[in-house]
PDB file of C-alpha atoms in Angstrom:
ATOM      1  CA  MET A   1     -12.302 -31.856 -26.285  1.00  0.00           C
ATOM      2  CA  LEU A   2      -8.283 -31.465 -26.412  1.00  0.00           C
ATOM      3  CA  SER A   3      -8.564 -28.163 -26.469  1.00  0.00           C
ATOM      4  CA  ASN A   4     -11.437 -28.097 -23.951  1.00  0.00           C
ATOM      5  CA  ILE A   5      -8.987 -29.992 -21.607  1.00  0.00           C
ATOM      6  CA  SER A   6      -6.170 -27.239 -22.419  1.00  0.00           C
ATOM      7  CA  LYS A   7      -8.796 -24.451 -21.323  1.00  0.00           C
ATOM      8  CA  ALA A   8      -9.684 -26.388 -18.083  1.00  0.00           C
ATOM      9  CA  LEU A   9      -5.929 -26.931 -17.058  1.00  0.00           C
ATOM     10  CA  SER A  10      -4.959 -23.327 -17.821  1.00  0.00           C
ATOM     11  CA  GLU A  11      -3.552 -21.172 -14.704  1.00  0.00           C
ATOM     12  CA  LYS A  12      -6.306 -18.098 -15.800  1.00  0.00           C
ATOM     13  CA  LYS A  13      -8.197 -16.885 -12.882  1.00  0.00           C
ATOM     14  CA  SER A  14     -11.912 -17.729 -12.328  1.00  0.00           C
ATOM     15  CA  SER A  15     -14.061 -14.663 -13.581  1.00  0.00           C
ATOM     16  CA  LYS A  16     -16.099 -15.464 -10.293  1.00  0.00           C
ATOM     17  CA  VAL A  17     -13.196 -13.575  -8.000  1.00  0.00           C
ATOM     18  CA  MET A  18     -14.368 -10.665  -6.546  1.00  0.00           C
ATOM     19  CA  PRO A  19     -12.316  -7.430  -6.624  1.00  0.00           C
ATOM     20  CA  VAL A  20      -9.907  -6.829  -4.011  1.00  0.00           C
ATOM     21  CA  GLY A  21     -11.202  -3.366  -3.221  1.00  0.00           C
ATOM     22  CA  LYS A  22     -14.288  -5.369  -1.899  1.00  0.00           C
ATOM     23  CA  LYS A  23     -12.721  -7.541   0.898  1.00  0.00           C
ATOM     24  CA  ASP A  24     -13.529  -4.843   3.596  1.00  0.00           C
ATOM     25  CA  ASP A  25     -17.169  -4.438   2.344  1.00  0.00           C
ATOM     26  CA  LEU A  26     -18.232  -8.156   3.780  1.00  0.00           C
ATOM     27  CA  THR A  27     -20.432  -8.570   6.511  1.00  0.00           C
ATOM     28  CA  PRO A  28     -19.618 -10.521   9.623  1.00  0.00           C
ATOM     29  CA  ASP A  29     -22.186 -13.200   8.028  1.00  0.00           C
ATOM     30  CA  GLU A  30     -19.930 -13.486   4.502  1.00  0.00           C
ATOM     31  CA  LYS A  31     -16.682 -13.273   6.533  1.00  0.00           C
ATOM     32  CA  ARG A  32     -18.316 -16.467   8.307  1.00  0.00           C
ATOM     33  CA  ASP A  33     -18.858 -18.159   4.703  1.00  0.00           C
ATOM     34  CA  CYS A  34     -15.665 -17.361   3.386  1.00  0.00           C
ATOM     35  CA  VAL A  35     -13.938 -19.552   6.481  1.00  0.00           C
ATOM     36  CA  LEU A  36     -16.633 -22.060   6.286  1.00  0.00           C
ATOM     37  CA  GLN A  37     -15.840 -22.640   2.528  1.00  0.00           C
ATOM     38  CA  SER A  38     -12.283 -22.295   1.982  1.00  0.00           C
ATOM     39  CA  PRO A  39     -10.699 -25.718   1.649  1.00  0.00           C
ATOM     40  CA  ARG A  40      -7.654 -24.228   3.216  1.00  0.00           C
ATOM     41  CA  PHE A  41      -9.077 -24.357   6.594  1.00  0.00           C
ATOM     42  CA  GLY A  42      -9.541 -27.256   8.805  1.00  0.00           C
ATOM     43  CA  MET A  43      -9.379 -29.207  12.034  1.00  0.00           C
ATOM     44  CA  PHE A  44      -5.543 -28.195  12.184  1.00  0.00           C
ATOM     45  CA  GLY A  45      -6.446 -25.039  11.695  1.00  0.00           C
ATOM     46  CA  LEU A  46      -9.352 -24.899  13.892  1.00  0.00           C
ATOM     47  CA  VAL A  47      -7.398 -26.435  16.914  1.00  0.00           C
ATOM     48  CA  ALA A  48      -4.798 -23.603  16.211  1.00  0.00           C
ATOM     49  CA  HIS A  49      -6.802 -20.823  16.635  1.00  0.00           C
ATOM     50  CA  LEU A  50      -8.339 -22.366  19.933  1.00  0.00           C
ATOM     51  CA  LEU A  51      -4.966 -22.710  21.442  1.00  0.00           C
ATOM     52  CA  GLU A  52      -4.144 -19.461  20.731  1.00  0.00           C
ATOM     53  CA  HIS A  53      -6.954 -17.149  21.461  1.00  0.00           C
ATOM     54  CA  GLU A  54      -9.533 -17.138  24.471  1.00  0.00           C
ATOM     55  CA  SER A  55     -12.355 -19.423  23.110  1.00  0.00           C
ATOM     56  CA  GLY A  56     -16.696 -18.480  23.823  1.00  0.00           C
ATOM     57  CA  ARG A  57     -18.203 -19.771  27.242  1.00  0.00           C
ATOM     58  CA  GLU A  58     -20.132 -21.871  25.244  1.00  0.00           C
ATOM     59  CA  CYS A  59     -19.327 -25.739  26.443  1.00  0.00           C
ATOM     60  CA  SER A  60     -18.414 -26.948  22.612  1.00  0.00           C
ATOM     61  CA  HIS A  61     -15.686 -24.110  22.972  1.00  0.00           C
ATOM     62  CA  VAL A  62     -14.993 -24.614  26.449  1.00  0.00           C
ATOM     63  CA  PHE A  63     -14.120 -28.785  25.946  1.00  0.00           C
ATOM     64  CA  GLY A  64     -13.271 -28.163  22.274  1.00  0.00           C
ATOM     65  CA  LYS A  65     -10.235 -26.574  23.921  1.00  0.00           C
ATOM     66  CA  GLN A  66      -9.602 -28.514  26.653  1.00  0.00           C
ATOM     67  CA  PHE A  67      -9.617 -31.873  24.693  1.00  0.00           C
ATOM     68  CA  LEU A  68      -9.524 -30.694  21.361  1.00  0.00           C
ATOM     69  CA  LEU A  69     -12.426 -31.866  19.483  1.00  0.00           C
ATOM     70  CA  PRO A  70     -11.177 -30.899  16.430  1.00  0.00           C
ATOM     71  CA  LEU A  71      -8.533 -33.674  16.074  1.00  0.00           C
ATOM     72  CA  PHE A  72     -11.294 -36.136  17.197  1.00  0.00           C
ATOM     73  CA  ILE A  73     -13.376 -35.493  14.120  1.00  0.00           C
ATOM     74  CA  PHE A  74     -10.063 -36.066  12.353  1.00  0.00           C
ATOM     75  CA  LEU A  75      -9.415 -39.312  13.518  1.00  0.00           C
ATOM     76  CA  ALA A  76     -12.483 -40.234  13.450  1.00  0.00           C
ATOM     77  CA  GLN A  77     -12.941 -39.130   9.754  1.00  0.00           C
ATOM     78  CA  TRP A  78      -9.929 -41.537   8.803  1.00  0.00           C
ATOM     79  CA  LEU A  79     -11.036 -44.543  11.238  1.00  0.00           C
ATOM     80  CA  MET A  80     -14.207 -45.100   9.728  1.00  0.00           C
ATOM     81  CA  LEU A  81     -12.999 -44.845   6.498  1.00  0.00           C
ATOM     82  CA  ALA A  82      -9.760 -47.012   7.339  1.00  0.00           C
ATOM     83  CA  ALA A  83     -12.890 -49.750   8.660  1.00  0.00           C
ATOM     84  CA  ILE A  84     -15.252 -49.458   5.953  1.00  0.00           C
ATOM     85  CA  VAL A  85     -11.816 -50.121   3.342  1.00  0.00           C
ATOM     86  CA  ILE A  86     -10.672 -53.070   5.508  1.00  0.00           C
ATOM     87  CA  HIS A  87     -13.805 -54.472   5.601  1.00  0.00           C
ATOM     88  CA  ASN A  88     -14.869 -54.576   1.968  1.00  0.00           C
ATOM     89  CA  LEU A  89     -11.162 -55.487   0.991  1.00  0.00           C
ATOM     90  CA  LYS A  90     -12.137 -59.262   1.997  1.00  0.00           C
ATOM     91  CA  THR A  91     -14.259 -59.649  -0.761  1.00  0.00           C
ATOM     92  CA  PRO A  92     -12.332 -60.172  -3.528  1.00  0.00           C
ATOM     93  CA  PHE A  93     -12.756 -58.238  -7.036  1.00  0.00           C
ATOM     94  CA  SER A  94     -14.377 -60.372  -9.348  1.00  0.00           C
ATOM     95  CA  CYS A  95     -16.363 -60.224 -12.738  1.00  0.00           C
ATOM     96  CA  VAL A  96     -19.700 -62.337 -11.818  1.00  0.00           C
ATOM     97  CA  SER A  97     -23.377 -61.770 -13.480  1.00  0.00           C
ATOM     98  CA  SER A  98     -25.237 -59.689 -11.232  1.00  0.00           C
ATOM     99  CA  SER A  99     -28.885 -58.939 -10.620  1.00  0.00           C
ATOM    100  CA  VAL A 100     -30.568 -56.069 -13.075  1.00  0.00           C
ATOM    101  CA  GLU A 101     -30.480 -53.500 -10.158  1.00  0.00           C
ATOM    102  CA  HIS A 102     -26.777 -54.204  -8.677  1.00  0.00           C
ATOM    103  CA  LYS A 103     -25.754 -53.139 -12.841  1.00  0.00           C
ATOM    104  CA  LEU A 104     -28.402 -50.167 -12.354  1.00  0.00           C
ATOM    105  CA  LEU A 105     -27.085 -48.966  -9.101  1.00  0.00           C
ATOM    106  CA  SER A 106     -23.211 -49.535  -9.684  1.00  0.00           C
ATOM    107  CA  ALA A 107     -23.230 -47.476 -12.762  1.00  0.00           C
ATOM    108  CA  ALA A 108     -25.990 -44.318 -11.368  1.00  0.00           C
ATOM    109  CA  ILE A 109     -23.292 -43.692  -9.144  1.00  0.00           C
ATOM    110  CA  GLY A 110     -20.376 -44.126 -11.233  1.00  0.00           C
ATOM    111  CA  MET A 111     -22.362 -41.484 -13.316  1.00  0.00           C
ATOM    112  CA  VAL A 112     -22.943 -38.837 -10.211  1.00  0.00           C
ATOM    113  CA  TYR A 113     -19.226 -39.346  -9.144  1.00  0.00           C
ATOM    114  CA  PHE A 114     -18.168 -38.910 -12.857  1.00  0.00           C
ATOM    115  CA  VAL A 115     -20.091 -35.419 -12.897  1.00  0.00           C
ATOM    116  CA  HIS A 116     -19.358 -34.731  -9.301  1.00  0.00           C
ATOM    117  CA  SER A 117     -15.320 -35.098 -10.382  1.00  0.00           C
ATOM    118  CA  PHE A 118     -15.395 -32.552 -12.215  1.00  0.00           C
ATOM    119  CA  PHE A 119     -16.231 -30.237  -9.426  1.00  0.00           C
ATOM    120  CA  VAL A 120     -13.834 -31.635  -7.156  1.00  0.00           C
ATOM    121  CA  TYR A 121     -11.042 -30.083  -9.680  1.00  0.00           C
ATOM    122  CA  ASP A 122     -12.190 -26.887  -9.555  1.00  0.00           C
ATOM    123  CA  GLN A 123     -12.214 -26.526  -5.712  1.00  0.00           C
ATOM    124  CA  ILE A 124      -8.817 -28.429  -5.279  1.00  0.00           C
ATOM    125  CA  ARG A 125      -7.896 -25.297  -7.797  1.00  0.00           C
ATOM    126  CA  ASP A 126      -8.837 -22.993  -5.209  1.00  0.00           C
ATOM    127  CA  ARG A 127     -11.216 -20.988  -7.358  1.00  0.00           C
ATOM    128  CA  THR A 128     -12.861 -19.228  -4.656  1.00  0.00           C
ATOM    129  CA  LYS A 129     -15.206 -15.847  -4.925  1.00  0.00           C
ATOM    130  CA  HIS A 130     -13.794 -14.689  -2.066  1.00  0.00           C
ATOM    131  CA  THR A 131     -10.369 -12.786  -2.235  1.00  0.00           C
ATOM    132  CA  LYS A 132      -8.488 -14.142   1.141  1.00  0.00           C
ATOM    133  CA  ARG A 133      -7.846 -17.327   1.902  1.00  0.00           C
ATOM    134  CA  PRO A 134      -5.432 -18.982   5.003  1.00  0.00           C
ATOM    135  CA  CYS A 135      -1.805 -17.865   4.394  1.00  0.00           C
ATOM    136  CA  GLY A 136       0.116 -20.468   2.578  1.00  0.00           C
ATOM    137  CA  SER A 137       3.497 -19.561   4.524  1.00  0.00           C
ATOM    138  CA  SER A 138       2.011 -21.314   7.617  1.00  0.00           C
ATOM    139  CA  VAL A 139       2.149 -25.586   7.867  1.00  0.00           C
ATOM    140  CA  ILE A 140      -0.936 -25.557   9.100  1.00  0.00           C
ATOM    141  CA  THR A 141      -2.515 -24.428   6.194  1.00  0.00           C
ATOM    142  CA  ILE A 142      -0.802 -26.610   3.977  1.00  0.00           C
ATOM    143  CA  LEU A 143      -1.564 -29.811   6.467  1.00  0.00           C
ATOM    144  CA  ASP A 144      -5.153 -28.684   6.298  1.00  0.00           C
ATOM    145  CA  THR A 145      -5.289 -28.380   2.302  1.00  0.00           C
ATOM    146  CA  PHE A 146      -3.359 -31.709   2.404  1.00  0.00           C
ATOM    147  CA  GLN A 147      -5.951 -33.402   4.304  1.00  0.00           C
ATOM    148  CA  GLU A 148      -9.137 -31.884   2.676  1.00  0.00           C
ATOM    149  CA  HIS A 149      -8.084 -32.751  -1.113  1.00  0.00           C
ATOM    150  CA  VAL A 150      -6.421 -36.581   0.056  1.00  0.00           C
ATOM    151  CA  PHE A 151      -9.381 -37.566   2.007  1.00  0.00           C
ATOM    152  CA  THR A 152     -11.940 -36.081  -0.607  1.00  0.00           C
ATOM    153  CA  LEU A 153     -10.143 -37.986  -3.441  1.00  0.00           C
ATOM    154  CA  PHE A 154      -9.384 -41.303  -1.240  1.00  0.00           C
ATOM    155  CA  VAL A 155     -13.253 -41.413  -0.530  1.00  0.00           C
ATOM    156  CA  TYR A 156     -13.992 -40.891  -4.519  1.00  0.00           C
ATOM    157  CA  ILE A 157     -11.911 -43.906  -5.073  1.00  0.00           C
ATOM    158  CA  ALA A 158     -12.911 -46.395  -2.003  1.00  0.00           C
ATOM    159  CA  ASN A 159     -16.632 -45.531  -2.383  1.00  0.00           C
ATOM    160  CA  LEU A 160     -16.665 -46.401  -6.595  1.00  0.00           C
ATOM    161  CA  TYR A 161     -14.687 -50.156  -5.319  1.00  0.00           C
ATOM    162  CA  ILE A 162     -17.285 -50.743  -2.691  1.00  0.00           C
ATOM    163  CA  VAL A 163     -20.176 -50.354  -4.704  1.00  0.00           C
ATOM    164  CA  PHE A 164     -19.084 -52.580  -7.025  1.00  0.00           C
ATOM    165  CA  VAL A 165     -17.523 -55.277  -4.738  1.00  0.00           C
ATOM    166  CA  THR A 166     -20.653 -54.865  -2.178  1.00  0.00           C
ATOM    167  CA  GLU A 167     -23.135 -58.183  -3.075  1.00  0.00           C
ATOM    168  CA  ASN A 168     -25.883 -56.686  -1.071  1.00  0.00           C
ATOM    169  CA  LEU A 169     -27.855 -53.956  -2.848  1.00  0.00           C
ATOM    170  CA  LEU A 170     -29.225 -51.882   0.108  1.00  0.00           C
ATOM    171  CA  ASP A 171     -25.720 -52.244   1.875  1.00  0.00           C
ATOM    172  CA  ALA A 172     -24.086 -50.848  -1.272  1.00  0.00           C
ATOM    173  CA  LEU A 173     -26.239 -48.128  -1.203  1.00  0.00           C
ATOM    174  CA  PHE A 174     -26.013 -47.226   2.345  1.00  0.00           C
ATOM    175  CA  ASN A 175     -21.964 -47.419   2.235  1.00  0.00           C
ATOM    176  CA  SER A 176     -21.989 -45.060  -0.590  1.00  0.00           C
ATOM    177  CA  LEU A 177     -24.176 -42.581   1.532  1.00  0.00           C
ATOM    178  CA  ALA A 178     -21.906 -43.377   4.551  1.00  0.00           C
ATOM    179  CA  LEU A 179     -18.926 -42.122   2.508  1.00  0.00           C
ATOM    180  CA  ASP A 180     -20.549 -39.280   1.647  1.00  0.00           C
ATOM    181  CA  PHE A 181     -21.227 -38.491   5.324  1.00  0.00           C
ATOM    182  CA  LEU A 182     -17.629 -39.157   6.198  1.00  0.00           C
ATOM    183  CA  MET A 183     -16.563 -36.345   3.988  1.00  0.00           C
ATOM    184  CA  ASN A 184     -18.692 -33.866   5.083  1.00  0.00           C
ATOM    185  CA  LEU A 185     -17.966 -34.588   8.846  1.00  0.00           C
ATOM    186  CA  ASP A 186     -15.178 -31.665   9.160  1.00  0.00           C
ATOM    187  CA  ASN A 187     -17.307 -29.270   7.359  1.00  0.00           C
ATOM    188  CA  GLN A 188     -20.586 -30.205   9.730  1.00  0.00           C
ATOM    189  CA  TYR A 189     -18.161 -29.648  12.921  1.00  0.00           C
ATOM    190  CA  GLU A 190     -17.522 -26.393  11.531  1.00  0.00           C
ATOM    191  CA  GLU A 191     -20.646 -25.160  10.762  1.00  0.00           C
ATOM    192  CA  LEU A 192     -21.929 -25.800  14.456  1.00  0.00           C
ATOM    193  CA  PHE A 193     -18.489 -24.427  16.077  1.00  0.00           C
ATOM    194  CA  PHE A 194     -18.890 -20.590  14.116  1.00  0.00           C
ATOM    195  CA  ARG A 195     -23.044 -21.514  14.623  1.00  0.00           C
ATOM    196  CA  TYR A 196     -22.730 -20.163  17.970  1.00  0.00           C
ATOM    197  CA  SER A 197     -19.301 -17.703  17.778  1.00  0.00           C
ATOM    198  CA  LEU A 198     -19.977 -15.188  14.612  1.00  0.00           C
ATOM    199  CA  ASP A 199     -16.964 -13.229  16.468  1.00  0.00           C
ATOM    200  CA  GLU A 200     -14.334 -15.813  16.212  1.00  0.00           C
ATOM    201  CA  ALA A 201     -15.157 -16.411  12.709  1.00  0.00           C
ATOM    202  CA  VAL A 202     -14.884 -12.675  12.084  1.00  0.00           C
ATOM    203  CA  LEU A 203     -11.329 -12.794  13.937  1.00  0.00           C
ATOM    204  CA  LEU A 204     -10.021 -15.746  11.996  1.00  0.00           C
ATOM    205  CA  TYR A 205     -11.213 -13.797   8.782  1.00  0.00           C
ATOM    206  CA  ASP A 206      -9.663 -10.840  10.168  1.00  0.00           C
ATOM    207  CA  THR A 207      -6.138 -12.175  11.455  1.00  0.00           C
ATOM    208  CA  VAL A 208      -5.575 -15.368   9.367  1.00  0.00           C
ATOM    209  CA  PHE A 209      -7.192 -14.790   6.093  1.00  0.00           C
ATOM    210  CA  VAL A 210      -4.768 -12.907   3.391  1.00  0.00           C
ATOM    211  CA  THR A 211      -5.196 -12.041  -0.348  1.00  0.00           C
ATOM    212  CA  ARG A 212      -3.763 -13.973  -2.944  1.00  0.00           C
ATOM    213  CA  ASP A 213      -0.888 -11.579  -3.134  1.00  0.00           C
ATOM    214  CA  GLN A 214      -0.269 -10.960   0.065  1.00  0.00           C
ATOM    215  CA  SER A 215       0.178 -15.391   0.587  1.00  0.00           C
ATOM    216  CA  LYS A 216       2.839 -15.282  -2.260  1.00  0.00           C
ATOM    217  CA  ARG A 217       5.062 -12.285  -0.588  1.00  0.00           C
ATOM    218  CA  ASN A 218       4.938 -14.618   3.094  1.00  0.00           C
ATOM    219  CA  VAL A 219       5.823 -18.131   1.603  1.00  0.00           C
ATOM    220  CA  ALA A 220       8.488 -15.976  -0.302  1.00  0.00           C
ATOM    221  CA  GLU A 221      10.000 -14.248   2.772  1.00  0.00           C
ATOM    222  CA  ARG A 222       9.887 -17.453   4.859  1.00  0.00           C
ATOM    223  CA  GLU A 223      11.552 -19.650   2.711  1.00  0.00           C
ATOM    224  CA  ALA A 224      14.162 -17.068   2.408  1.00  0.00           C
ATOM    225  CA  GLN A 225      14.588 -16.748   6.477  1.00  0.00           C
ATOM    226  CA  ASP A 226      13.314 -20.530   7.730  1.00  0.00           C
ATOM    227  CA  CYS A 227      15.376 -23.482   5.455  1.00  0.00           C
ATOM    228  CA  LEU A 228      13.471 -25.467   7.341  1.00  0.00           C
ATOM    229  CA  PHE A 229      10.430 -24.406   6.185  1.00  0.00           C
ATOM    230  CA  LYS A 230      11.699 -24.081   2.936  1.00  0.00           C
ATOM    231  CA  THR A 231      12.708 -27.688   2.826  1.00  0.00           C
ATOM    232  CA  PHE A 232       9.123 -28.611   3.727  1.00  0.00           C
ATOM    233  CA  ARG A 233       7.798 -26.832   0.942  1.00  0.00           C
ATOM    234  CA  LEU A 234       9.959 -29.119  -1.480  1.00  0.00           C
ATOM    235  CA  PHE A 235       9.032 -32.586   0.722  1.00  0.00           C
ATOM    236  CA  THR A 236       5.410 -32.163  -0.270  1.00  0.00           C
ATOM    237  CA  PHE A 237       5.774 -30.720  -3.382  1.00  0.00           C
ATOM    238  CA  LEU A 238       6.024 -34.205  -5.266  1.00  0.00           C
ATOM    239  CA  PRO A 239       2.816 -35.499  -2.697  1.00  0.00           C
ATOM    240  CA  TYR A 240       0.629 -32.174  -4.044  1.00  0.00           C
ATOM    241  CA  LYS A 241       1.572 -33.138  -8.120  1.00  0.00           C
ATOM    242  CA  ILE A 242       0.546 -36.901  -7.443  1.00  0.00           C
ATOM    243  CA  LEU A 243      -2.830 -35.762  -5.458  1.00  0.00           C
ATOM    244  CA  SER A 244      -3.475 -33.153  -8.455  1.00  0.00           C
ATOM    245  CA  CYS A 245      -2.539 -36.057 -10.953  1.00  0.00           C
ATOM    246  CA  GLY A 246      -4.838 -37.634  -8.738  1.00  0.00           C
ATOM    247  CA  PHE A 247      -8.285 -35.791  -9.716  1.00  0.00           C
ATOM    248  CA  ILE A 248      -7.548 -34.996 -13.531  1.00  0.00           C
ATOM    249  CA  LEU A 249      -7.487 -39.149 -13.583  1.00  0.00           C
ATOM    250  CA  LEU A 250     -10.646 -38.994 -11.053  1.00  0.00           C
ATOM    251  CA  PRO A 251     -13.048 -38.509 -14.418  1.00  0.00           C
ATOM    252  CA  ILE A 252     -11.732 -41.718 -16.311  1.00  0.00           C
ATOM    253  CA  TYR A 253     -11.331 -43.515 -13.103  1.00  0.00           C
ATOM    254  CA  ALA A 254     -15.342 -43.157 -12.556  1.00  0.00           C
ATOM    255  CA  ALA A 255     -16.603 -43.067 -16.353  1.00  0.00           C
ATOM    256  CA  LEU A 256     -13.929 -46.971 -16.084  1.00  0.00           C
ATOM    257  CA  MET A 257     -16.299 -47.942 -13.182  1.00  0.00           C
ATOM    258  CA  ILE A 258     -19.651 -47.048 -14.734  1.00  0.00           C
ATOM    259  CA  ALA A 259     -18.773 -49.720 -18.003  1.00  0.00           C
ATOM    260  CA  VAL A 260     -17.297 -52.246 -15.581  1.00  0.00           C
ATOM    261  CA  GLY A 261     -20.084 -51.780 -13.419  1.00  0.00           C
ATOM    262  CA  ILE A 262     -22.772 -52.648 -16.246  1.00  0.00           C
ATOM    263  CA  ILE A 263     -20.556 -55.522 -17.682  1.00  0.00           C
ATOM    264  CA  CYS A 264     -19.280 -57.167 -14.780  1.00  0.00           C
ATOM    265  CA  LYS A 265     -21.281 -56.570 -11.989  1.00  0.00           C
TER     266      LYS A 265
END
């Protein structure tokens, strides 16, 4: 088991990465998929794109730029998560004897999250089949990456806790489904946005996305020229390490909640 953990935490690149020479052979649809699947591109990157380029004539694009609609999605996610968590924090965390169906539901959701937690860690390490990604020398890319992973981690932690403290069986199930919906809300917005603007997805891929090596060179060059950016990178180093540790410990937390749900629920 220890050898498996060591192998998973190693820096060896995934065998699924495509050769760099194939990066120019992608079709427009494949480029759009790359943009949609990247954990480094989110609502902040989409806002920056809307402000820097002329958007399409679609209503969602025109008013998306005028009212900065991606920021509404960003705020809505955190406000709804905060509302659900605050509401359930009013219920004390106590060990009481509940019915069998409550124990089964709590254990089942814990098992699902235990399995998913391993895939989430692969995502945070950005193991992707694509050769290009948003450049790491952009502050917006750093913020989008941090938002993506922080929100995912918070949802996983909060969901298992809420399922345990919720007394009503259906409420616990619907709360769990609601939090999963929140976690994908920004991704759904991106899919809707690029559904009517394939050209903009291609433009993003061609101008914003770079190879991993090019991203590292751009980061090194900007750190050498911009002291503020270098300070910002140093300031975010510790939060990123804490975040990585959180994902490493997530399977342990899920396994503990399975046991707690069976024994105390």
